[in-house]
C-alpha positions as a printed NumPy array, in Angstrom:
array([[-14.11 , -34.302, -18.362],
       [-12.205, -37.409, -17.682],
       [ -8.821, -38.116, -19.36 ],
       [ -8.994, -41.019, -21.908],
       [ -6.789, -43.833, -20.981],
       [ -4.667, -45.586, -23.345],
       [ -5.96 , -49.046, -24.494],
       [ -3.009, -52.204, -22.921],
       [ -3.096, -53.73 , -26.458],
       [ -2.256, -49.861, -27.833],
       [  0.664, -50.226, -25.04 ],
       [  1.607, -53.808, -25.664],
       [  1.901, -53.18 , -29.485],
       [  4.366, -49.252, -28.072],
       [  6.22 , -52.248, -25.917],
       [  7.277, -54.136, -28.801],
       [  7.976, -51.602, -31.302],
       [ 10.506, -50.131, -28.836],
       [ 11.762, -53.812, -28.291],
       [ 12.233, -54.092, -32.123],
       [ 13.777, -51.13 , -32.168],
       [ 16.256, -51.994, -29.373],
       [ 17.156, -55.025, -31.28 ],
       [ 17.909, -52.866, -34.324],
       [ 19.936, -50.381, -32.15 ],
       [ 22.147, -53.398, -30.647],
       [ 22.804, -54.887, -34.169],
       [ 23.626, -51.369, -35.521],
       [ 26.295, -51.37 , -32.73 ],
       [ 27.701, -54.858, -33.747],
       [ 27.988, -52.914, -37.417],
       [ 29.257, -49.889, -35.839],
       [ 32.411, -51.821, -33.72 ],
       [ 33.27 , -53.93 , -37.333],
       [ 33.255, -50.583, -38.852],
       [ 35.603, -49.163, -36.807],
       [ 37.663, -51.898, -36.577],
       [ 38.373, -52.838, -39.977],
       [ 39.144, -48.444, -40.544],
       [ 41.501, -48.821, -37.531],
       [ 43.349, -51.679, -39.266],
       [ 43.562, -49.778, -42.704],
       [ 45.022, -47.211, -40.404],
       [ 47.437, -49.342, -38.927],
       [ 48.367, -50.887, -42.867],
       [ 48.417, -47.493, -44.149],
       [ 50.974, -46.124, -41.323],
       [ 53.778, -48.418, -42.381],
       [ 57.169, -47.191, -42.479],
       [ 58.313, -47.205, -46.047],
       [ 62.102, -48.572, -46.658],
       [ 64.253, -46.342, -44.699],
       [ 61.289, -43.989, -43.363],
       [ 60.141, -43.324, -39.777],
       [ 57.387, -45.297, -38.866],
       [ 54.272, -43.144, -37.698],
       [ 53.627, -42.62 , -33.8  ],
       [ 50.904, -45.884, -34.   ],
       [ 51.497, -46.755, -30.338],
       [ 48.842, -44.087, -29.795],
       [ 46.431, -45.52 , -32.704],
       [ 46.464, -48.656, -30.878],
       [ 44.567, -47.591, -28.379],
       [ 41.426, -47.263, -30.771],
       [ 41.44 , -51.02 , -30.505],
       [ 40.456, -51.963, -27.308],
       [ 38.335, -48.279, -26.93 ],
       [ 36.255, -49.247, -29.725],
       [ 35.328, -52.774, -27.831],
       [ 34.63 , -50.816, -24.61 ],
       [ 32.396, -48.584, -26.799],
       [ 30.551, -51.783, -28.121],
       [ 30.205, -53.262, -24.456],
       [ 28.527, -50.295, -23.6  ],
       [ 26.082, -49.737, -26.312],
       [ 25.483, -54.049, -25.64 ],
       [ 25.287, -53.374, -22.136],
       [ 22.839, -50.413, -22.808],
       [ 20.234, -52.189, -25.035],
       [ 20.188, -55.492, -22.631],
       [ 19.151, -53.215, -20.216],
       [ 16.882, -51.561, -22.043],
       [ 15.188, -54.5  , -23.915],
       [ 14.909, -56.563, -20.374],
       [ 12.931, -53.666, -18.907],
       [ 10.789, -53.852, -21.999],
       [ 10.008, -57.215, -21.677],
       [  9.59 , -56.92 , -18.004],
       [  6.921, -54.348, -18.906],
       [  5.302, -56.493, -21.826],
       [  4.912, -59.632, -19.356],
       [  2.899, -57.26 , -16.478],
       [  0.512, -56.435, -19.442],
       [  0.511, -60.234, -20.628],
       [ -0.78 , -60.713, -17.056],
       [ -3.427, -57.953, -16.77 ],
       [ -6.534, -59.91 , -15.387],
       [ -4.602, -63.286, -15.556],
       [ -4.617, -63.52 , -19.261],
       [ -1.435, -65.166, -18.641],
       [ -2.965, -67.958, -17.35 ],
       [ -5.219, -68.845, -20.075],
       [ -3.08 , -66.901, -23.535],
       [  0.109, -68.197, -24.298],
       [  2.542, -65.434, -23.239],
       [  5.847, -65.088, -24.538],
       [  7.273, -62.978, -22.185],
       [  5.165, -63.815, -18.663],
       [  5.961, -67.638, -19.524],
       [  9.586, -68.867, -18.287],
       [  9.139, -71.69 , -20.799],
       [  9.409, -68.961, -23.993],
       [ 11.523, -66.666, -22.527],
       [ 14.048, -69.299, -21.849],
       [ 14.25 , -70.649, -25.053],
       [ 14.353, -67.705, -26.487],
       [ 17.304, -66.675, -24.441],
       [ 18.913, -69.871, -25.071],
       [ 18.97 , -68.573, -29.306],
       [ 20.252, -65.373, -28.125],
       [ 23.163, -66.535, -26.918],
       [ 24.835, -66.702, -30.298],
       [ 24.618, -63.131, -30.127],
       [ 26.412, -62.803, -27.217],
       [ 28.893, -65.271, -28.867],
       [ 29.302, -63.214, -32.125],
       [ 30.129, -60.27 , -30.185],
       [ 32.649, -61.83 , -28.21 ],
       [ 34.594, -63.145, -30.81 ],
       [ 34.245, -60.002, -32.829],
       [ 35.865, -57.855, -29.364],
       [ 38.674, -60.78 , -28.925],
       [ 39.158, -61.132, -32.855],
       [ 39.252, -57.375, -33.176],
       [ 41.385, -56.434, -30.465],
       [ 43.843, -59.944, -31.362],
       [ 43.916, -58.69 , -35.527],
       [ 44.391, -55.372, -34.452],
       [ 47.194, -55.025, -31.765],
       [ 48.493, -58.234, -33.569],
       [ 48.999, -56.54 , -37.082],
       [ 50.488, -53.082, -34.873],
       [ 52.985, -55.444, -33.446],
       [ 54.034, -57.303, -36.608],
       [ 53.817, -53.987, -38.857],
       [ 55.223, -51.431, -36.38 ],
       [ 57.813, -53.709, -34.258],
       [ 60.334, -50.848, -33.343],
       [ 56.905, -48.681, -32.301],
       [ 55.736, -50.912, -30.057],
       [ 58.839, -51.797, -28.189],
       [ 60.203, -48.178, -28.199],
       [ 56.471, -47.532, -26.05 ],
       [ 55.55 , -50.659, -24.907],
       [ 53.117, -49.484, -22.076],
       [ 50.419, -48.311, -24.837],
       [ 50.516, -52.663, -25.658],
       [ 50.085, -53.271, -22.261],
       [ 47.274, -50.732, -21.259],
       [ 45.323, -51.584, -25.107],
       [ 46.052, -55.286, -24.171],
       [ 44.433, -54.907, -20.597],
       [ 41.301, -52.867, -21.449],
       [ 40.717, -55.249, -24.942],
       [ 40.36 , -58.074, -21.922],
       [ 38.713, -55.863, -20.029],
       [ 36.176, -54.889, -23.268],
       [ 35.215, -58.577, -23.497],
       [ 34.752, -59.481, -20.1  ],
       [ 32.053, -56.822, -20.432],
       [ 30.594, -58.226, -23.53 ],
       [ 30.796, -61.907, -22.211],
       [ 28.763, -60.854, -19.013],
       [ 26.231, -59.207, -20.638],
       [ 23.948, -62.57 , -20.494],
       [ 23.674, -62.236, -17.222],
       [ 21.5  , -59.225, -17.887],
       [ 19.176, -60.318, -20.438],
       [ 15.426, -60.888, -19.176],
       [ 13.949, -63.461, -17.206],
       [ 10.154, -63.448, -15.935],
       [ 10.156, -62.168, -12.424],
       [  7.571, -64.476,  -9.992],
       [  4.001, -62.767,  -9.877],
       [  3.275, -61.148,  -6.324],
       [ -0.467, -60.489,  -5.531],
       [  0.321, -56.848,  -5.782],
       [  1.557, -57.004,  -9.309],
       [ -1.717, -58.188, -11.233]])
């Protein structure tokens, strides 16, 4: 008894729920990283030394900064990846017996995808200036609240400064992942 074979538009329609949900997944993250941010900055409030007290070892809490950021380029990084491959699958079904040729197809078609990369750029903006405005707020306010902290320990500013430059060189090269339609080889329809 032969197997039945799933349907391309019962794939297609798989393709793009997995796409939506990558989208979700990636936004989630941007949540996530603002999340952790603005609870890493309470932490760094709520640590300062009161009149005559010992300020709290924060040099360490620093750190969270720039780890968070490296975190978020990850789970960016991750969901590019995942999302391009998506699409890269979606575009071989938009060609299945040239349908490309006469359908519109959003993701076979260099002319969509483009564009559509183009608007999903200010993505890639918002998370860069949430990594550089998070890591700036962050080891700015530890410097400014916890002075005698920083400079009694100042190679924790120095390795949280490198890796927050670090975390957004990762997040600012992430558009060089995002998906492009790949040119059709007579092997691939």
């Amino acid at each position: 008894m032969p197997m039945p074979i799933v349907d391309a538009n019962y794939r297609f329609i798989a393709g793009y729920q997995e796409v939506n949900a990558r989208v979700t997944q990636r936004q989630q993250a941007m949540t996530l990283y603002v999340t952790l941010i603005v609870g890493l900055l309470a932490a760094i409030v709520a640590l300062r030394p009161a009149a005559g007290g010992r300020s709290a070892p924060v040099e360490w809490l620093i750190l969270g900064f720039p780890a968070a950021a490296i975190c978020f380029a990850f789970l960016n990084y991750k969901a590019e990846r995942a999302i391009t491959n998506l699409r890269t699958f979606l575009a071989a079904l938009e060609r299945l017996g040239d349908a490309d040729k006469i359908l519109p197809s959003y993701n076979a078609d260099p002319r969509w995808s483009h564009d559509a990369n183009k608007a999903r750029r200010y993505h890639d903006y918002a998370s860069g200036m949430l990594v550089a405005g998070g890591n700036i707020v962050g080891l700015g306010a530890a410097q400014a609240i916890h002075p005698e902290r920083i400079a009694a320990a100042p190679a924790f500013f120095i390795v949280a400064a490198i890796l927050a430059f670090i975390s957004l060189a990762a997040v600012l090269l992430t558009p060089r992942w995002s998906y492009a339609p790949r040119a059709v080889t007579s092997s691939s329809t």
